[in-house]
Coordinates of C-alpha atoms and ligand atoms in Angstrom, one line a residue:
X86 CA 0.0 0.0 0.0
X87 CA 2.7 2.6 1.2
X88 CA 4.9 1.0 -1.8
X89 CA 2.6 1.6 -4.1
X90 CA 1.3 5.1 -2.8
X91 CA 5.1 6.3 -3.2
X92 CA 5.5 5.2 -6.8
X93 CA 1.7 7.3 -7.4
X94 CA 3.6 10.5 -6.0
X95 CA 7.3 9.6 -7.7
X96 CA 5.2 9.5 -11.4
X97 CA 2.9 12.6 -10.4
X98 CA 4.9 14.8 -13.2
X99 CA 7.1 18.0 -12.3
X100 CA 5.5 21.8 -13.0
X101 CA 8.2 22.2 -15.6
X102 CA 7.0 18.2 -17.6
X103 CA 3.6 19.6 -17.4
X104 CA 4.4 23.4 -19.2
X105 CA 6.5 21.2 -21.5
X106 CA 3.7 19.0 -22.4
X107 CA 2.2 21.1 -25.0
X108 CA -1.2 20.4 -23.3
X109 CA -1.2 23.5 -21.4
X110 CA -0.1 25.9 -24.3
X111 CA -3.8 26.7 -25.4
X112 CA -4.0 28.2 -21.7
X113 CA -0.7 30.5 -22.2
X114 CA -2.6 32.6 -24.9
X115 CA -5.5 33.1 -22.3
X116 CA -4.2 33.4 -19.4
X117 CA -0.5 34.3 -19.6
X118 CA 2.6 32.0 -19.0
X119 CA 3.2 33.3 -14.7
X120 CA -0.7 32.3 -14.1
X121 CA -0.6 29.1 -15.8
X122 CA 2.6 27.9 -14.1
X123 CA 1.3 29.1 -10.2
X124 CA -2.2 27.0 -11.4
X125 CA -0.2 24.2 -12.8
X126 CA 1.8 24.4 -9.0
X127 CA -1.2 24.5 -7.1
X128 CA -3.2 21.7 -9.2
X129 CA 0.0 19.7 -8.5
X130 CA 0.1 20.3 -4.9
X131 CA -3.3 19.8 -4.3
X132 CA -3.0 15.8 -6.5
X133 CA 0.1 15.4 -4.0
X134 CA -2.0 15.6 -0.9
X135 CA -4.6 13.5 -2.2
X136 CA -2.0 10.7 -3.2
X137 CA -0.8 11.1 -0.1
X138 CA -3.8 10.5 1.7
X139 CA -4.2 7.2 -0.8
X140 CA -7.8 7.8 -2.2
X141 CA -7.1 8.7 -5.5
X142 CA -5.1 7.3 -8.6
X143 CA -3.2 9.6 -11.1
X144 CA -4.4 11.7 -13.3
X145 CA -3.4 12.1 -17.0
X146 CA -1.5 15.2 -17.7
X147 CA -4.9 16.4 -19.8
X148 CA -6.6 16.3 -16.8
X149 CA -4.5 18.2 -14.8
X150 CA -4.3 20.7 -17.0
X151 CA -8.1 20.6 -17.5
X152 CA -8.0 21.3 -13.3
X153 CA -5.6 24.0 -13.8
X154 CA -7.7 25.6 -16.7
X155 CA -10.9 25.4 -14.2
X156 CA -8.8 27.0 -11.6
X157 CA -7.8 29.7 -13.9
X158 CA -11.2 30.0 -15.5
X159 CA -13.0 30.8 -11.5
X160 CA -10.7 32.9 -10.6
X161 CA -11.0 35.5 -14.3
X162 CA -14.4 35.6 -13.3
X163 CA -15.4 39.5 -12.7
X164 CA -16.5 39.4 -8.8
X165 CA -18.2 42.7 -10.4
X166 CA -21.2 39.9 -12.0
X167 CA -24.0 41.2 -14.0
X168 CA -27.4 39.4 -12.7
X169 CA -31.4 38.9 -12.4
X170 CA -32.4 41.6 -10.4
X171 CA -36.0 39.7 -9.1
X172 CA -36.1 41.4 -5.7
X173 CA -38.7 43.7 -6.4
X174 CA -37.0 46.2 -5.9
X175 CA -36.3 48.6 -9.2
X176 CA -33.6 51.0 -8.1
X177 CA -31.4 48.3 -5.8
X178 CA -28.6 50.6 -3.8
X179 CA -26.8 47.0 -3.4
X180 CA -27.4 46.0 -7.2
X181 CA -26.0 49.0 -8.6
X182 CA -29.1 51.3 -8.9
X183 CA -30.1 52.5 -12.5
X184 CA -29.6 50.4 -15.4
X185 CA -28.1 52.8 -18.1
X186 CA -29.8 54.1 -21.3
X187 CA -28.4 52.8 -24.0
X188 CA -27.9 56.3 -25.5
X189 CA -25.6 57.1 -22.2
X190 CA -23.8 53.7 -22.8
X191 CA -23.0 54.2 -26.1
X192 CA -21.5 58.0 -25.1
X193 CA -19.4 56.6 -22.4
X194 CA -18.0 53.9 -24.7
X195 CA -17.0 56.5 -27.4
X196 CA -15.5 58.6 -24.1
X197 CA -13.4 56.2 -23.0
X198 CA -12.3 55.0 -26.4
X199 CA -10.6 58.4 -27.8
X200 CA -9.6 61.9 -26.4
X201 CA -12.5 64.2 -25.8
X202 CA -13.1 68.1 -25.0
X203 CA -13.4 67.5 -21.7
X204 CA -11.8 70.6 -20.5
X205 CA -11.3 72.1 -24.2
X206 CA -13.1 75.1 -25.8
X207 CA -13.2 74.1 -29.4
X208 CA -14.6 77.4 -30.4
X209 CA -11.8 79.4 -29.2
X210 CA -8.7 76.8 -28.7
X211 CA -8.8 77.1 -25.4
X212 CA -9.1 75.5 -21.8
X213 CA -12.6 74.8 -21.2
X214 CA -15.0 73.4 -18.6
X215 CA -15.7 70.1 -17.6
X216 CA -19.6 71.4 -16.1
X217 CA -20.1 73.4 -19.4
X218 CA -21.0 69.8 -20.9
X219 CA -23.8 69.3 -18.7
X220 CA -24.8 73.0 -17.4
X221 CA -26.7 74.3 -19.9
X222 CA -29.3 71.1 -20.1
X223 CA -29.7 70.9 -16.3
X224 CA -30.4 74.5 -16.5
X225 CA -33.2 73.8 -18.8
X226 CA -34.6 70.6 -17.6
X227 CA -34.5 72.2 -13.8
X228 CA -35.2 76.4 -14.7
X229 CA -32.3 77.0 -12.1
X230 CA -29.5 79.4 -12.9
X231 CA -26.7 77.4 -12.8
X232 CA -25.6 73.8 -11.8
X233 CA -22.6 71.6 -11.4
X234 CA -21.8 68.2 -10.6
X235 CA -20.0 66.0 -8.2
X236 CA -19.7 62.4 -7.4
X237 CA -23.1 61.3 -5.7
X238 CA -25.6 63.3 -4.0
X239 CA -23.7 62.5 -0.7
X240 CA -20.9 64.6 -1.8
X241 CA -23.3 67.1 -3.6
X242 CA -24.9 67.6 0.1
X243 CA -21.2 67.9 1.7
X244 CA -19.9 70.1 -0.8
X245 CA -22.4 73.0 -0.2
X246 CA -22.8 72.6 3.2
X247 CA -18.8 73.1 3.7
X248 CA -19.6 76.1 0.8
X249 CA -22.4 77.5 2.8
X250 CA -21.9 76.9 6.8
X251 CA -18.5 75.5 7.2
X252 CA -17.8 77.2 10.8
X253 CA -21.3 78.4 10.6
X254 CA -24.5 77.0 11.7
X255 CA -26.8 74.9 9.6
X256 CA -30.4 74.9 10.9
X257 CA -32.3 71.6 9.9
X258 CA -35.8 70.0 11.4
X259 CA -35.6 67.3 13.8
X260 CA -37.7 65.4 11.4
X261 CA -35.7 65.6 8.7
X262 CA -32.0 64.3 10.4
X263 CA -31.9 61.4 8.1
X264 CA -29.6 58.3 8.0
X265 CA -30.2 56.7 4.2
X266 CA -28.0 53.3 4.1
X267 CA -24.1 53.2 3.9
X268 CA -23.4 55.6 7.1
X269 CA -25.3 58.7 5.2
X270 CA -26.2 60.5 8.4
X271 CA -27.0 64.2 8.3
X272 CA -25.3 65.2 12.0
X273 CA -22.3 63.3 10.5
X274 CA -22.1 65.1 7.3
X275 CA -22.9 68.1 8.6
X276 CA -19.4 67.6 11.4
X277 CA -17.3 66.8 8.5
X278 CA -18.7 69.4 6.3
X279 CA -17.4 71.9 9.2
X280 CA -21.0 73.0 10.2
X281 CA -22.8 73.1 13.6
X282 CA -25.5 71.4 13.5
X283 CA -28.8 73.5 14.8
X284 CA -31.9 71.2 15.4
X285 CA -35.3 72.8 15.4
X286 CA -38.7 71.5 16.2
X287 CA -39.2 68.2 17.4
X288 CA -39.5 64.2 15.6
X289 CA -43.0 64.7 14.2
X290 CA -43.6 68.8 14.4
X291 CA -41.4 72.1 13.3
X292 CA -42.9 75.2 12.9
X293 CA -42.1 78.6 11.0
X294 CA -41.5 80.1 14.7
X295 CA -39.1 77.1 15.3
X296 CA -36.7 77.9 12.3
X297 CA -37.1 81.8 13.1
X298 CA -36.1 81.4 17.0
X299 CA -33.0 79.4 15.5
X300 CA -31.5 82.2 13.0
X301 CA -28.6 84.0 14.3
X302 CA -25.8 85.9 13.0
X303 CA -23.9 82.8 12.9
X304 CA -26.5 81.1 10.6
X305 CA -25.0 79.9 7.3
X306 CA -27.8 77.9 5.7
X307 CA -31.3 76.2 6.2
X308 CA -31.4 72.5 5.7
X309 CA -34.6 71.3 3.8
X310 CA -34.3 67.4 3.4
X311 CA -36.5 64.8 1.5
X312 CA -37.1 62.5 4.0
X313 CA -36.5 59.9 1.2
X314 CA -36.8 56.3 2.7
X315 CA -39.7 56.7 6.1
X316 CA -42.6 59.0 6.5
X317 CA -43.7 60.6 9.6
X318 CA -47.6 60.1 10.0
X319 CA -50.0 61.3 12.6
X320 CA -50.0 64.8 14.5
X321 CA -47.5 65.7 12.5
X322 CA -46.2 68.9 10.8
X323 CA -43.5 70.7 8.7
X324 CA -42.8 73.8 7.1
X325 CA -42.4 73.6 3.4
X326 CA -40.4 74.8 1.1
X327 CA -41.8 78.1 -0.1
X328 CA -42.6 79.3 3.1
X329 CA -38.7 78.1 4.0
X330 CA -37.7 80.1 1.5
X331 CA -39.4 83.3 2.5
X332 CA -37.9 82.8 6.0
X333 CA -34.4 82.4 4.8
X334 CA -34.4 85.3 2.5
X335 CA -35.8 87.4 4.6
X336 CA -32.8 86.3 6.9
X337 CA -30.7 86.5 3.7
X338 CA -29.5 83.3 4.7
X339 CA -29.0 80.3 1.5
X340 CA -32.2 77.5 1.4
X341 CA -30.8 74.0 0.5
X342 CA -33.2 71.6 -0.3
X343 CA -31.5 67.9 -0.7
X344 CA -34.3 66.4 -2.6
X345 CA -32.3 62.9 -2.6
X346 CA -33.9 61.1 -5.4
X347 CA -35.3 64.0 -7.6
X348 CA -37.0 63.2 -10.3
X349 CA -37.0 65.7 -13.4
X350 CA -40.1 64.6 -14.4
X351 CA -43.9 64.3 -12.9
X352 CA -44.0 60.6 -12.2
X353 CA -48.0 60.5 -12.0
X354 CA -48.3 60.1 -15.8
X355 CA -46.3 56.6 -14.9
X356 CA -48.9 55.3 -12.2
X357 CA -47.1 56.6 -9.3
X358 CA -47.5 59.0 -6.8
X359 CA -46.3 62.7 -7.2
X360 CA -43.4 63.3 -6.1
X361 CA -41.8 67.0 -6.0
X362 CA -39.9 67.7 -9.1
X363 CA -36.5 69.0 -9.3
X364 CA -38.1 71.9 -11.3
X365 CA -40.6 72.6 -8.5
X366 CA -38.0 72.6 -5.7
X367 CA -36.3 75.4 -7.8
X368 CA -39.4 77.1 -8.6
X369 CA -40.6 77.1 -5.1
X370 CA -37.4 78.9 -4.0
X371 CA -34.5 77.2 -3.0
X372 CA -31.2 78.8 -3.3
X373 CA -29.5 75.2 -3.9
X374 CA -31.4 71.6 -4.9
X375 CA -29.4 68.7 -4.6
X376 CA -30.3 65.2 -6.0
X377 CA -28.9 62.1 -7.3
X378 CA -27.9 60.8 -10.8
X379 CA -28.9 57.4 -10.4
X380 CA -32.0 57.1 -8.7
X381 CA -35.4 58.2 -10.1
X382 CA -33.5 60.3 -13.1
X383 CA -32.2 56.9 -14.3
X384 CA -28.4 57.6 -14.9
X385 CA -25.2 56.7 -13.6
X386 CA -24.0 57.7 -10.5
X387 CA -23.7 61.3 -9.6
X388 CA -24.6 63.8 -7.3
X389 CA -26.4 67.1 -9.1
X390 CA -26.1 70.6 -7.8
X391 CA -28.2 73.5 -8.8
X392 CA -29.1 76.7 -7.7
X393 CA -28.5 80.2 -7.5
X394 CA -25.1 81.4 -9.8
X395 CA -23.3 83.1 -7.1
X396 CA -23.5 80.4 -4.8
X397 CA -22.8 77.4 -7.1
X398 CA -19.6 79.7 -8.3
X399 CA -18.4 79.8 -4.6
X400 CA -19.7 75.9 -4.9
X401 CA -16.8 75.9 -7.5
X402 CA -14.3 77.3 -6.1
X403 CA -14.7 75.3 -3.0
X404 CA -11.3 73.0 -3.1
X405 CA -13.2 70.4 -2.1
X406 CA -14.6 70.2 -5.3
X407 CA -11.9 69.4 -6.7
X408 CA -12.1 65.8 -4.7
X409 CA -15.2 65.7 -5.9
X410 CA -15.6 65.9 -8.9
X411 CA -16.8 63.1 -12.1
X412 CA -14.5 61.9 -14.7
X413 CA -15.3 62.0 -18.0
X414 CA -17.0 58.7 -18.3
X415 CA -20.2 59.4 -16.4
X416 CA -20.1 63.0 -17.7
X417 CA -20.5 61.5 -20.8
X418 CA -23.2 59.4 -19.9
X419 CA -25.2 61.9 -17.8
X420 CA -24.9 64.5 -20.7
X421 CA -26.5 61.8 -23.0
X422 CA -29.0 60.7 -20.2
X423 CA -30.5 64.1 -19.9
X424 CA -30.7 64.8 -23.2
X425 CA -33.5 62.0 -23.5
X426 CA -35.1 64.0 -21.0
X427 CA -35.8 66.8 -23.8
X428 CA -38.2 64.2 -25.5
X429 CA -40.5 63.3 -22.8
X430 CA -42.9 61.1 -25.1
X431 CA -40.2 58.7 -25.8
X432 CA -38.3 58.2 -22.3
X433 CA -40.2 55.6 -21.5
X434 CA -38.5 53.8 -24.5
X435 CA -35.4 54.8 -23.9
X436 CA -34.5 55.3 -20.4
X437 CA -34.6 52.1 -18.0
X438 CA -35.7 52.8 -14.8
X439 CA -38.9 54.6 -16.2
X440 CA -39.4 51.5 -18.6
X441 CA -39.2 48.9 -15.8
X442 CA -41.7 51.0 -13.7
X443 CA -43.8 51.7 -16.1
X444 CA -44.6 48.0 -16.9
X445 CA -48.2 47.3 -15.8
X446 CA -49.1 44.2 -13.8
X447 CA -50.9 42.3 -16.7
X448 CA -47.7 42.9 -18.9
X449 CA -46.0 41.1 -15.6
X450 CA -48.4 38.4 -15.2
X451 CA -48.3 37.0 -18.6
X452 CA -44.8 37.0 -18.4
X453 CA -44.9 34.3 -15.3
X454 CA -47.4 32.6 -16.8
X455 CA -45.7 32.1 -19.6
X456 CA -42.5 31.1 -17.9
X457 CA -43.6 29.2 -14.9
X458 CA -43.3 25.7 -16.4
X459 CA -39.8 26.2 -16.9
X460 CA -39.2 27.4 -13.5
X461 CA -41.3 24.4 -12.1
X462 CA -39.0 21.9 -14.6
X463 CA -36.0 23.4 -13.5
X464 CA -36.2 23.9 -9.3
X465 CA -38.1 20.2 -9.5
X466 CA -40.9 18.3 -8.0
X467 CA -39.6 19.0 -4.2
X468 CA -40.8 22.7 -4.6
X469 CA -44.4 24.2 -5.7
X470 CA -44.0 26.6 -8.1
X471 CA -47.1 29.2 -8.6
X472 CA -48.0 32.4 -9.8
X473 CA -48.2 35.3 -7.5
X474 CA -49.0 39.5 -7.1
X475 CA -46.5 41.3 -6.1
X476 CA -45.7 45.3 -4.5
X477 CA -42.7 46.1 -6.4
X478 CA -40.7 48.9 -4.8
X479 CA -38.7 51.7 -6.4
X480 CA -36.0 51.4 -4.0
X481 CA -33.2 54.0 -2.8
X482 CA -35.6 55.6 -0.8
X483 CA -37.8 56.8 -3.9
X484 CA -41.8 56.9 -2.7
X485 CA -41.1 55.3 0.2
X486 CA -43.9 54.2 1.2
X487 CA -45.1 53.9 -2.4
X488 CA -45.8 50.1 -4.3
X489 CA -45.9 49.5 -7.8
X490 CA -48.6 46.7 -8.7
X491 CA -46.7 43.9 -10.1
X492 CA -46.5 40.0 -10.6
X493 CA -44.1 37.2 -9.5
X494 CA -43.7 33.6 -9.0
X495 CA -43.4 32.2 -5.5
X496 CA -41.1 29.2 -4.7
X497 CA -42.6 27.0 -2.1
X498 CA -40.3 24.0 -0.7
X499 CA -42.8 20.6 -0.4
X500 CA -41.2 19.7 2.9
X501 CA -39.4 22.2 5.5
X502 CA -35.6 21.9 6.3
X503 CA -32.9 23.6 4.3
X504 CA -34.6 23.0 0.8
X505 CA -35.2 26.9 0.6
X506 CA -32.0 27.7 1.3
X507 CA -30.2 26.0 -1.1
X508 CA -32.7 26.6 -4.1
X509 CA -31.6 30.3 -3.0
X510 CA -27.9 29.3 -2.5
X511 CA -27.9 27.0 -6.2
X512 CA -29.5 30.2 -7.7
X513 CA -26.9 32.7 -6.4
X514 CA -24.3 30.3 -8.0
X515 CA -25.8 30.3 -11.3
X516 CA -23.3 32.0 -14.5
X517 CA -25.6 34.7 -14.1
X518 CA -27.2 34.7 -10.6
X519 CA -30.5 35.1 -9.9
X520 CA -31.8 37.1 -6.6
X521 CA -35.0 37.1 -5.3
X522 CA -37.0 37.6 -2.1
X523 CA -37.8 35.2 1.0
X524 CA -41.4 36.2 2.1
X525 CA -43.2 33.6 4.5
X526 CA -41.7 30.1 3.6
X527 CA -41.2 31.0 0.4
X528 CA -39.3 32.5 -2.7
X529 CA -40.8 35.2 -4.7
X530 CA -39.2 36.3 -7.8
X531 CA -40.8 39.9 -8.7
X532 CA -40.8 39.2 -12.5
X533 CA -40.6 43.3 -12.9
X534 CA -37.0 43.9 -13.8
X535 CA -36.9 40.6 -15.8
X536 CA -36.1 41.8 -19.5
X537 CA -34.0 39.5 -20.9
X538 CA -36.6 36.6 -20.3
X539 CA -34.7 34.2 -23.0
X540 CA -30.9 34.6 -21.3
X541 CA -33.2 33.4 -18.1
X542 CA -34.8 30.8 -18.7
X543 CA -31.6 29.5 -20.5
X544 CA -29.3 30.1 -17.2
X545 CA -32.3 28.5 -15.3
X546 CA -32.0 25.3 -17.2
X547 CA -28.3 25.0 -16.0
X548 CA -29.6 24.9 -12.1
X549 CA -28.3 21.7 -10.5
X550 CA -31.1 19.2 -9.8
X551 CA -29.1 18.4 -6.2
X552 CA -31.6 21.3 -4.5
X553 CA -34.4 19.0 -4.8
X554 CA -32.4 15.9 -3.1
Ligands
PLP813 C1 -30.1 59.1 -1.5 C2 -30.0 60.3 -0.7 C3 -28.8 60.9 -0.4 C4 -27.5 60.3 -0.9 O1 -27.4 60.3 -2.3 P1 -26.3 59.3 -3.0 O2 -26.5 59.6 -4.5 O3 -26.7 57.9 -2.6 O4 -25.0 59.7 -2.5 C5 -28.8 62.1 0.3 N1 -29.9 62.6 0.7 C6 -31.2 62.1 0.4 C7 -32.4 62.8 0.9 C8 -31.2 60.9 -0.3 O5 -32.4 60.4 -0.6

């Protein structure tokens, strides 16, 4: 036995027999000589423990190699993985928010591919502006004077509170000292922005008088914030913007509303509820709006700040901005994202988010009707598979309290024990994963984001059978 283990390990070839082979050379082209060899090492080592441990026989060079080639293959894999978005959710924060126009794809692509005028006047020959691509339309879309752009909302909301109240005070309603996910709490921000934080009014009421009684010499702004993902209900009330707005110019102190999502568009026309438009927040006489690039407005990531000239010029000069600021690949893509914006009948079509919320609950319905046998096939007979209604959400603390009707299919495991966790487990390891949503004993896969119904019900045939063991 020990003989004949010692002769298994003394024919297991060298690294150096195995390169020399010619098996491996297909993987060279792919994969590059240095990571071949350290797989080749590490298939090697791995076979010697194994032999050592007597279970196994040798394997064929081509096999080795073939392990070596898996190795390689797993670890080439993106960890950044695209996926099937079936949470219900539209605008997931942890799945990357909007999904991209393809008009704003297409623009970033060309960006990336060749120089551009990023900062180049062509009309003169001279330095130019990187905002001067993207000013002018948020001006018209928003009617504000002048706008810039920065990062994500998060630094649009930092940046003009360090330009407005850095070693000032910044007076805010107690009802409106939001934390929206990833450690974006207003006291926070408003500490490293530099500001003292002044809290008026209490959780569910702030008056007029409150914000008045708080204004001092050392005032530097008023806070208005969109209390984006919770709602205060009851005996409740808040002062809104215009009469904010007369308040703080009467104090000649700055108004910044940070609308968070901001749509540029009236949202009702789509089935849901109204939600303040960018336009109105301007109209209604803020001195600075701030909202995000990827959540209701359907671009890429980005934080939008417009406002008043004077103030968005100190904005600029801020040299924090600096830190800030967005590179020419999204300002690519968010100059050809609001630019669908100027052909409002059509966005729909073309921009993303809007399609996916659009889609009405019968459009939904058919769709899991018409997949659900292939679902059933492919998760087996240890699981009921059914159609179901769904509330789909529009996420990133859009409407918070606001569902979209729409239609699913819910999972349901015959028997208890872990059956449910590793359908949801054997579905997360699928080439492209599929995520849904444990509700009550049961996965529900909100069919509303599911576009590319062919690519999934051909990854859904590749699901391992072993879930229904
Ligand atoms: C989402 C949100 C933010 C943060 O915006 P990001 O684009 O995620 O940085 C700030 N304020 C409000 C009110 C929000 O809803």
């Amino acid at each position: 036995m020990e003989l004949s283990k010692s002769a298994l390990l003394r024919d297991l070839p060298s690294v150096d027999a195995v390169l020399k082979s010619g098996v491996a050379k297909p993987l060279f082209e792919r994969f590059g000589r240095v990571a071949v060899t350290d797989a080749i090492r590490g298939v090697l080592a791995e076979t010697r423990a194994t032999l050592k441990s007597g279970t196994s026989r040798l394997p064929s060079t081509e096999e080795l190699v073939a392990l070596a080639q898996a190795r390689l293959a797993d670890d080439d894999r993106s960890t950044l993985r695209p996926l099937f978005n079936l949470t219900g959710t539209v605008l997931h924060t942890n799945l990357g928010r909007a999904l991209i126009a393809e008009a704003a794809i297409e623009a970033a692509v060309e960006a990336m591919r060749d120089p551009v005028t990023l900062e180049f006047d062509l009309a003169g020959g001279k330095r130019g502006e990187r905002d001067d691509h993207i000013r002018g339309l948020l001006c018209e879309l928003t009617g504000a004077e002048d706008a810039t752009v920065v990062n994500n909302n998060a630094a649009a909301v930092l940046l003009a509170l360090n330009t407005l109240a850095c070693g000032r005070e910044a007076i805010v309603s107690r009802g409106e000292l939001i934390e929206i996910g990833g450690a974006f709490r207003m006291p926070d921000i408003m500490a490293r922005a530099g500001a003292k934080l002044v809290e008026v009014g209490t959780t569910n009421r702030t008056h007029a008088k409150d914000y008045r009684a708080a204004l001092s010499a050392a005032t530097g702004v008023i806070l208005k914030v969109h209390t984006s993902n919770y709602r205060i209900l009851g005996f409740t009330s808040e002062v809104g913007a215009p009469e904010l707005a007369e308040i703080a110019s009467a104090a000649n102190v700055p108004l910044l509303n940070d609308l968070g999502s901001g749509s540029l568009i009236d949202l009702s026309a789509f089935g849901m509820q109204r939600e303040p438009t960018v336009h109105e927040a301007v109209a209604e006489g803020a001195d600075i709006v701030t909202f995000s690039g990827d959540k209701l407005l359907g671009g890429p990531q980005a934080g939008f700040i417009v406002g008043k000239r004077e103030l968005i010029t100190a904005i600029n000069r801020n040299p924090m901005k600096r830190a800030l600021r967005v590179d020419k690949i999204r300002l690519a893509a968010i100059e050809a994202t609001l630019k669908l914006y100027r052909d409002p009948d059509r966005l729909v079509e073309r921009l993303p988010t809007l399609r996916l919320l659009a889609r009405t609950r019968a459009d939904i319905e058919a769709q899991a009707l018409r997949i659900l046998p292939a679902v059933q096939s492919a998760v087996g007979p240890d699981f009921v598979v059914g159609p179901c209604e769904c509330q789909s959400q529009i996420g990133s603390g859009a409407l918070p309290l606001d569902t979209v009707d729409s239609a699913g299919i819910a999972i349901r495991p015959q028997s208890g024990g872990t059956a449910l966790e590793r359908l949801t487990a054997a579905l997360r390891s699928l080439p492209r994963p599929v995520i849904g949503r444990l509700d009550d004993g049961a996965l529900i896969l909100d069919l509303r984001c599911l576009t590319d119904e062919a690519e999934f019900l051909s990854v859904l045939a590749t699901l391992d059978h072993g879930i229904s063991a």
